[in-house]
Phi, psi and omega in degrees: 000315186300317177301323181293320177297319178299319178297317179297318180296319179296320179297320178297316181295319178298317178297323180298308183289327176295320180293325180299317179295319181292332185274358183299330180266003183266174178301148186297340180262013187268351175230141190202167176214162181196165174225150179208152171275149185236144167249125187249125179245104188281157172304134184300334182289347180274352179058047180238143170285169176299141182240178182223154181190205182208162178223136170241144185210157173226135181214165172208160186274118172288316174229100187309131179083355184232316186211126175243153175243131182231139167258145181213153168243140186218150175202143175206153182238148179218147175265149182281155171247023179232131189295335181273352184263166178237172177309140179241132173248139179230127184220148178176201181198167181191189181231135180235147167259130181247128183245094180291152172207166185053050185295340182277355181276160179295317174263117188262103184279163177204154172266153180236134175215125182187193181190179180170210182233140174235128175258126183249147177212116178123206186064221174253017194238357180070211181268143181204149174251124187238122167285148179218157170231143179224152178221138182197184181224138179209189179188161178234152175231123185288130173264327180199186179300328184257334191243142173221152169271139180235132178233137179206159176223133183231140166262129187241122175259119182252139182242090186287155173284176183254018186251011179293147185236063179249198179296324178212167179279159173299158174308142183296148174068288187204146169230159189236136175241163172235134179232129177245132183232149176218130181194196182243143179237134184244129176264134178277086185216144179287146173291147178288142176294148179296149179296143180296138180263122181273131178254138177294155179291130177241133179263118182245125179271128177253116183306133175084351183248347181237154176292174182298172181305144178255171177284125180225084190297323183264002174065030181264003179091001179243125183301146183305324184293340178248355186280112180273353175229077193285359181237038179296138179295148180298133177093352180276127179293140183232164176267190184294343179272354182086015181253146179302146178295142173228081190301318184270000174065030182264003179091357178250118181303150184306322185287349176249349188279114179276348176229079194283001182234038180297130176306135186299133178107344179280144176281138183233166176269190185295341178270000180083015182251150177282126185230008180215155178293137181192165181226135173230156174269127178284104182293141176067016170269090187243167182231159172300149185305126175062022180228174179252017179276126178290141173283164179296326178296320179296320179297324177296318178295315183291335174299319177293321177299318179299317179298322178296318179293322179291328181282336181233081192290345178270002180282131177240125187225163171242132174260113187251127177260137181227151177234173170274189187264003178292135183090175182286158179299318181296318180295316181295324177296315179297318181295318180292324176298314183292324179291319177297321178294326178295318176297318180300314180298321180297315181294321177299323180293339177275358178098005179286126181299139180297336180288348185272344182207164176224158178237148181206139176260138180246004178060223182261011193278349182230064180292151174248001180206176179290149174261014182269349181233158178299320181295317180294318179296323179298321178292327181287335176277097191208164170239128181253145178250106188249112176285126188269358181243000000 
């Protein structure tokens, strides 16, 4: 048994490192690993009490948001409830397909379908090699950008060989177990750099290097001859022009802005908050060619969008992905769905509640320019920020 387990472990590790290399060009959330504790409920015909064990796994997204592939190693032990039987250990490994759905919910559910090999030793059945197939339902809940809690339940159909040498043979044809697991899942993704801290302009006089004091009527530290906002209120931080800071560029100074991180381009009211339905194109939210991986420039823009959504929690928006007409309509629809989902995952990782926004791909169906020129196609490849109220 042990050589076979070693071979299975080596195969899992090879798959892990091979997948890591293949995933370097994929979205940052497309490769992950995890461990979980298991509760094992054996088929009643095996005369075993409930057992406990663990599972380790590595996976990555073949089609992000739609299909993941996972390798796993598993083991659990059970005590007999029959006086003639002994303790049973079961160990093995396999491959699973994971089918996520309801990606916009806080708890992200998925279906499980897979199979592999389990080696058993003990009980009343001696040693045996069992092929198995499993089907189940699970889900993850994000704790941070890197960590999630994972819960799952699987029904396992085992097909034992006929060569076991115990007190009696395994149940004929097939027997079924149930396994419930709870654990932690880790995403291989870099932490976001901290947001830049803006410091107000300070005027420092250096003896002998500057002329004497200038006229500064509003006391903001900027001489009247250079002050483009000469009646600034006392205590309001200003820039080099003598004007109050307007960090989000919405036309409302920071000291009056009740929604200080509005995404650039949205119309706001006198308080600096979005109060009407409208749509803007998120400039510089771009992707790697023919992929759904966000560029570093796009992540910088979306970091600001996240701050805006967090600052105005009653705002409800749709993030819409669009493509040009190159390729088939079906392919472009799938690509726009995956790109919109990539934006959604990034915002969720910034702490924005999933209930505050939704993502949707529109493929090539809503162009804003011609698809006959490079410039027109570039404009059609876009992400829109649509306020729904």
